[in-house]
Amino acid sequence: MTITRAMLEALDKGDPLAPFRDEFDLPPDVLYLDGNSLGVLPKAAKARMVRAVEQEWGRGLIRSWNEAGWIDMPGRVGAAIAGLIGAHADEVIVADSTSVNIFKLAAAALRLRPGRRIILSEPGNFPTDLYMLQGLTMFLGGAVEVRTVAPADLPTALTDEVALLLLTQVHYKTGRMHDMADLTARAHAVGALTLWDLSHSAGALEVNLNGAGADFAVGCGYKYLNGGPGAPAFLFVARRHQADAVQPLSGWMGHAAPFAFDDTYRPADGMRRHLCGTPPILGLSALEEGVAIMARADRSHIREKSQRLGDLFITLVEQMCGDVFGLISPREAGQRGSHVSLSHLDGYAIMQALIARGVIGDFRAPDALRFGFTPLYLRYVDLWEAVAHLANIMQSGEYRQDRFQTKAAVT
Ligand SMILES: *Cc1c(COP(=O)(O)O)cnc(C)c1O
């Protein structure tokens, strides 16, 4: 099938999600294919930030902890995120970063499985996931080790020595999606717990944590949830573990009575014990707006459009660029998250040349050009424009220019 621009325009006309585009403050002359890394600015977040800064902070000052509901924000925003990931409202809270939440929940899981020596993950998982486990096990003095095995070997590596299986549902580089329900069931069959990283899932897929029987989960606020740069992250603990799961960063905000100022730590009931220090109110304010938009969109429409965008992108690249690129991501949409990665030895320079033309994706070493598809603000016709630029850059050899060769600090 040859794709035409007119076909894409027709898809946009029939797109039930099309009205959402106007809720975002998109820069003119930019085709943004990196919402899987940093989501765009919701107009409502901008207005909310102004209010939070000028009114709540500027005028309300410390009174705003009570009067503007600041103190309840981690649970309130968490409850809204719960609706997006198949969790109950009282199973999710917003706190810290994804990295820190991995540490907290991995430690909590180990304590629930005393005597078990292994945390299982996969090689090439997002670095921070592995790094945080390495830091945690270092502090445990060798009693627990991190073992990584290729996805195909996970079923046999799941033994009764495994305390915790930590996986990212959608791989940050390849976009490959794990079967959460199947792997969770396999982990449970040997008595292990699961911790799912939803950084590339929340807001992009129809995640169903409780449907899969998941134990713990974490995820990012600044990717598909459009919470802004460095937005706080979320964490999930299934109800059945909440009474027994305690985490090691026992800060005062997770205390049963923070304003009793006791000398002795006593964890709060429910999810509040997973807080550590004072919540980042400005970050939470922006995130609440990003999540609110996502909550109004039909999840099945999001998944359907995301899959179609990915399929069309892959076909268009083949149609316009021939066999110049390898396909890193699964071709089958049902096995992919919401981004597609292409491989090319000059991937970095090609991405820089694209960005210079206003087509923004990103690069992941050593050779992956990554393109994210965000159904709320991307149009089908944007794919045509983006791939036409890519084809032009390849045919002209424009990416070979010196100015595209130097690596910046953030790729
Ligand atoms: C983006 C991402 C993170 C980011 O963690 P931070 O603590 O926010 O820097 C972690 N894990 C995965 C899988 C990610 O994709």
XYZ file of C-alpha atoms and ligand atoms in Angstrom:
426
model
C 0.000 0.000 0.000
C 1.344 3.424 -0.942
C 0.522 6.117 1.548
C -0.509 9.493 0.204
C -0.725 12.834 1.945
C -4.453 12.885 1.190
C -4.916 9.624 3.087
C -3.304 11.155 6.161
C -5.409 14.294 5.871
C -8.501 12.114 5.782
C -7.400 10.303 8.926
C -6.989 13.649 10.689
C -10.522 14.652 9.660
C -11.955 11.522 11.276
C -9.727 11.582 14.361
C -11.788 11.681 17.595
C -8.716 12.964 19.478
C -8.088 15.891 17.115
C -9.733 18.509 19.395
C -7.110 17.850 22.095
C -4.357 19.417 20.010
C -5.683 22.874 20.789
C -5.142 22.288 24.514
C -1.386 22.349 24.028
C 0.925 25.283 23.500
C 2.856 23.886 20.534
C 5.698 25.944 19.100
C 5.037 27.014 15.505
C 7.296 25.450 12.874
C 8.099 22.439 15.037
C 7.076 18.845 14.438
C 7.447 17.328 17.859
C 8.183 13.624 17.897
C 9.740 13.566 21.342
C 6.755 13.675 23.674
C 7.910 10.311 24.997
C 10.923 12.091 26.463
C 9.473 15.468 27.455
C 5.792 16.112 26.814
C 4.692 19.502 25.463
C 3.249 22.342 27.522
C -0.495 22.143 28.204
C -2.081 25.602 28.037
C -3.834 24.820 31.324
C -0.487 24.073 32.987
C 0.811 27.490 32.010
C -2.237 29.223 33.505
C -2.051 27.012 36.597
C 1.633 27.788 37.147
C 0.901 31.499 37.013
C -1.847 31.025 39.592
C 0.282 28.799 41.797
C 3.154 31.259 41.737
C 1.274 34.554 41.935
C -1.668 33.657 44.143
C -0.852 30.542 46.129
C 2.822 31.222 46.724
C 2.946 35.004 46.250
C -0.132 35.936 48.276
C -1.116 32.855 50.249
C 2.416 31.996 51.372
C 2.497 29.346 54.081
C -1.288 29.465 54.500
C -1.543 27.760 51.109
C -0.467 24.408 52.564
C -3.982 24.264 54.006
C -6.000 26.830 52.068
C -4.833 25.876 48.571
C -4.763 22.166 49.407
C -1.021 21.829 48.849
C -0.623 19.183 51.526
C -3.079 16.868 49.765
C -1.567 17.209 46.297
C 0.629 14.064 46.248
C -2.391 11.860 46.945
C -4.800 13.863 44.794
C -2.604 13.818 41.694
C -1.746 10.206 42.438
C -5.461 9.330 42.464
C -5.878 10.970 39.060
C -2.931 8.995 37.671
C -4.405 5.801 39.163
C -7.314 6.162 36.736
C -4.859 5.992 33.826
C -2.995 2.867 34.913
C -5.659 0.489 36.161
C -5.122 1.194 39.859
C -7.394 2.225 42.718
C -7.212 5.869 43.767
C -5.651 4.894 47.104
C -2.848 2.881 45.483
C -0.902 5.710 43.835
C 0.963 8.724 45.182
C 3.213 11.304 43.541
C 6.672 11.783 45.032
C 10.335 12.212 44.234
C 11.756 11.022 40.909
C 11.321 7.675 39.190
C 14.892 6.807 40.198
C 14.257 7.439 43.887
C 10.939 5.596 43.776
C 12.654 2.539 42.304
C 15.022 2.540 45.258
C 12.206 2.889 47.787
C 10.001 0.175 46.325
C 12.793 -2.287 45.548
C 13.876 -2.001 49.186
C 10.273 -2.438 50.347
C 9.948 -5.551 48.181
C 13.161 -7.103 49.522
C 11.875 -6.693 53.039
C 8.737 -8.598 52.077
C 10.838 -11.479 50.722
C 13.548 -12.018 53.352
C 16.166 -14.632 52.539
C 15.769 -14.344 48.773
C 19.008 -13.280 47.099
C 18.138 -12.057 43.627
C 16.604 -9.022 41.978
C 15.949 -9.940 38.375
C 15.920 -7.499 35.461
C 17.030 -7.370 31.839
C 20.285 -6.099 30.341
C 19.784 -2.794 28.558
C 16.959 -1.747 30.860
C 16.898 2.042 31.306
C 20.203 2.767 33.078
C 18.785 4.407 36.174
C 16.683 1.327 36.927
C 19.789 -0.852 37.008
C 21.928 1.787 38.722
C 19.455 2.243 41.559
C 19.371 -1.515 42.128
C 23.170 -1.616 42.103
C 23.298 1.159 44.704
C 20.723 -0.580 46.862
C 22.443 -3.967 46.771
C 25.811 -2.351 47.530
C 24.348 -1.112 50.807
C 23.064 -4.581 51.599
C 26.631 -5.843 51.653
C 26.325 -8.622 49.111
C 23.267 -10.297 50.637
C 21.311 -9.541 47.458
C 22.509 -9.422 43.853
C 21.117 -7.891 40.687
C 20.865 -10.439 37.892
C 20.036 -9.425 34.329
C 18.885 -11.930 31.712
C 17.541 -11.507 28.183
C 13.721 -11.339 28.009
C 13.457 -14.801 26.456
C 15.296 -16.277 29.462
C 13.191 -14.578 32.132
C 10.799 -17.518 32.614
C 13.655 -19.911 33.451
C 15.538 -17.316 35.508
C 12.488 -16.875 37.736
C 13.307 -19.255 40.579
C 12.488 -19.344 44.267
C 15.673 -17.341 44.926
C 14.179 -14.298 43.205
C 12.742 -11.660 45.525
C 11.777 -9.124 42.883
C 11.369 -8.864 39.130
C 11.946 -5.276 37.952
C 11.093 -4.533 34.342
C 10.185 -1.517 32.258
C 6.957 -2.359 30.478
C 7.908 -0.500 27.291
C 11.626 -0.467 26.553
C 12.978 3.085 26.275
C 15.077 2.359 23.217
C 13.391 -0.411 21.256
C 9.794 0.353 22.198
C 9.229 -3.386 22.765
C 6.430 -4.102 25.218
C 6.498 -6.834 27.847
C 3.418 -8.883 28.637
C 2.835 -7.543 32.133
C 0.129 -10.012 33.130
C 2.079 -13.050 31.949
C 5.381 -12.103 33.587
C 3.663 -11.048 36.792
C 1.911 -14.423 36.965
C 5.211 -16.225 36.359
C 6.904 -14.202 39.096
C 4.074 -14.944 41.524
C 4.265 -18.636 40.691
C 7.752 -18.742 42.256
C 6.818 -16.416 45.099
C 8.574 -13.337 43.667
C 7.190 -9.802 43.602
C 7.074 -7.474 40.587
C 8.018 -3.820 40.166
C 6.945 -2.356 36.822
C 8.458 0.844 35.463
C 5.676 2.586 33.529
C 7.734 5.573 32.350
C 6.965 4.857 28.681
C 3.488 3.434 29.355
C 1.501 5.829 31.516
C -0.564 8.038 29.224
C 0.422 6.010 26.152
C -1.109 2.572 26.679
C -4.124 1.051 28.362
C -2.153 -0.020 31.427
C -4.022 -2.290 33.825
C -1.914 -2.837 36.941
C -4.583 -4.558 39.006
C -5.768 -6.571 36.038
C -2.218 -7.901 35.737
C -1.931 -8.510 39.477
C 1.101 -6.185 39.713
C 2.638 -5.608 43.136
C 4.526 -2.349 42.682
C 5.012 0.234 39.944
C 6.721 3.552 39.288
C 6.660 6.004 36.404
C 7.531 9.430 35.069
C 5.429 12.582 35.160
C 7.169 14.472 32.358
C 6.769 12.074 29.422
C 3.282 11.161 28.159
C 1.681 12.809 31.203
C 2.954 16.232 30.107
C 3.894 17.330 33.620
C 6.870 19.477 32.592
C 10.652 19.134 32.912
C 11.619 17.268 36.067
C 7.971 16.758 37.059
C 7.617 14.551 40.135
C 7.099 10.833 39.534
C 4.427 8.426 40.757
C 4.498 5.144 42.574
C 1.958 2.365 43.039
C 1.652 -0.226 45.812
C -1.138 -2.802 45.510
C -3.613 -2.613 48.409
C -2.698 -6.098 49.610
C 0.889 -4.949 50.325
C 0.183 -1.541 51.791
C 0.149 -2.525 55.450
C 3.450 -4.408 55.249
C 5.440 -2.479 52.646
C 7.739 0.039 54.298
C 10.385 2.027 52.501
C 13.807 3.100 53.789
C 13.668 6.858 53.050
C 11.708 7.460 56.212
C 11.292 11.202 55.962
C 8.895 13.276 58.011
C 6.262 13.612 55.284
C 5.774 9.852 55.373
C 5.306 9.860 59.153
C 1.904 8.956 60.593
C 1.736 12.406 62.216
C 4.294 14.763 60.639
C 3.178 17.740 62.699
C 3.409 15.909 66.003
C 7.201 16.284 65.634
C 7.953 12.988 67.373
C 11.538 11.760 67.632
C 10.588 8.298 66.422
C 9.531 7.416 62.891
C 6.164 5.769 62.529
C 5.008 5.158 58.943
C 1.678 6.653 57.878
C -1.085 4.300 56.799
C -1.654 3.786 53.104
C 0.411 5.435 50.403
C 1.481 8.499 52.378
C 4.325 6.499 53.963
C 5.957 6.514 50.532
C 6.546 10.243 50.715
C 9.901 11.373 52.009
C 10.346 15.147 52.175
C 8.218 18.176 51.362
C 6.302 17.744 48.087
C 7.332 19.950 45.106
C 4.160 22.011 44.792
C 4.971 23.872 41.580
C 5.853 20.634 39.827
C 2.728 18.953 41.161
C 0.605 21.894 39.970
C 1.788 21.543 36.381
C 1.511 17.749 36.497
C -2.063 17.893 37.776
C -3.090 19.779 34.635
C -1.251 17.406 32.297
C -2.903 14.415 33.955
C -6.337 16.087 33.867
C -6.189 16.408 30.078
C -5.076 12.813 29.698
C -7.906 11.669 31.982
C -10.507 13.200 29.643
C -9.244 11.274 26.613
C -10.591 7.832 25.743
C -7.819 5.346 26.500
C -8.742 3.028 23.650
C -8.661 5.936 21.189
C -5.197 6.824 22.426
C -3.859 3.309 21.974
C -5.517 2.905 18.576
C -4.105 6.177 17.241
C -0.686 5.507 18.730
C -0.473 2.148 16.979
C -1.686 3.584 13.701
C 0.821 6.466 13.891
C 3.650 3.999 14.479
C 2.554 1.706 11.650
C 2.179 4.591 9.213
C 5.547 6.027 10.218
C 7.336 2.727 9.573
C 5.647 2.328 6.195
C 6.350 5.944 5.213
C 10.043 5.598 6.100
C 10.271 2.555 3.830
C 8.291 4.323 1.121
C 10.342 7.528 1.135
C 13.787 6.391 2.354
C 14.038 2.861 0.953
C 16.188 0.549 3.036
C 18.508 3.224 4.441
C 17.407 2.555 8.022
C 17.134 -0.565 10.114
C 14.021 -1.006 12.248
C 14.920 -1.493 15.919
C 11.320 -1.590 17.163
C 8.896 -4.469 16.692
C 6.975 -4.126 13.438
C 3.885 -5.639 15.033
C 2.001 -2.741 16.692
C 0.665 -4.983 19.461
C 4.230 -5.577 20.671
C 5.220 -1.897 20.660
C 4.689 1.014 22.976
C 4.237 4.475 21.479
C 7.641 5.131 19.936
C 9.583 3.744 17.015
C 13.375 3.548 16.764
C 15.341 3.356 13.546
C 19.007 2.424 13.354
C 21.723 4.133 11.352
C 25.454 4.459 12.038
C 25.171 8.225 11.514
C 22.059 8.385 13.671
C 23.282 11.233 15.855
C 24.117 13.547 12.927
C 20.887 12.646 11.114
C 18.846 13.530 14.200
C 20.721 16.832 14.540
C 19.962 17.661 10.908
C 16.283 16.843 11.520
C 16.179 19.027 14.619
C 17.752 21.901 12.646
C 14.733 21.608 10.338
C 12.338 21.688 13.285
C 11.608 17.959 13.351
C 12.384 16.963 16.906
C 13.076 13.382 17.922
C 16.058 12.126 19.889
C 19.064 9.870 19.685
C 19.991 6.967 21.930
C 23.514 5.578 21.703
C 24.937 3.872 19.810
C 22.752 4.134 16.722
C 19.070 4.670 17.524
C 16.969 7.508 16.115
C 13.894 7.581 18.309
C 10.509 9.006 17.313
C 7.700 9.280 19.842
C 4.011 9.371 18.921
C 1.738 11.311 21.223
C -1.858 10.868 20.083
C -3.238 13.943 21.863
C -1.311 16.530 19.886
C 0.184 14.831 16.849
C -1.600 14.876 13.486
C -1.328 12.074 10.942
C -0.186 14.572 8.361
C 2.747 15.493 10.620
C 4.185 12.079 9.795
C 4.254 12.967 6.131
C 6.148 16.198 6.786
C 8.590 14.586 9.202
C 9.473 11.646 6.963
C 9.736 13.914 3.909
C 12.376 15.923 5.807
C 14.148 12.728 6.788
C 14.201 11.489 3.180
C 15.491 14.818 1.989
C 18.296 14.840 4.568
C 19.352 11.352 3.488
C 19.189 12.047 -0.243
C 21.080 15.346 -0.014
C 23.640 14.040 2.483
C 22.931 17.186 4.521
C 23.614 15.337 7.782
C 27.293 15.020 6.852
C 27.862 18.719 7.553
C 30.336 19.397 10.379
C 27.788 21.292 12.467
C 25.755 18.111 12.989
C 28.625 15.968 14.237
C 29.367 17.378 17.712
C 27.534 15.656 20.581
C 25.714 17.910 23.053
C 25.434 17.045 26.748
C 21.836 15.878 26.348
C 21.073 13.758 23.290
C 12.645 8.328 31.695
C 12.866 7.109 32.516
C 13.320 7.203 33.837
C 13.675 8.537 34.394
O 13.986 8.539 35.735
P 14.229 9.937 36.473
O 14.482 9.571 37.845
O 13.017 10.769 36.230
O 15.399 10.595 35.799
C 13.445 6.040 34.565
N 13.158 4.830 34.020
C 12.736 4.715 32.744
C 12.420 3.391 32.180
C 12.590 5.848 31.953
O 12.187 5.744 30.689
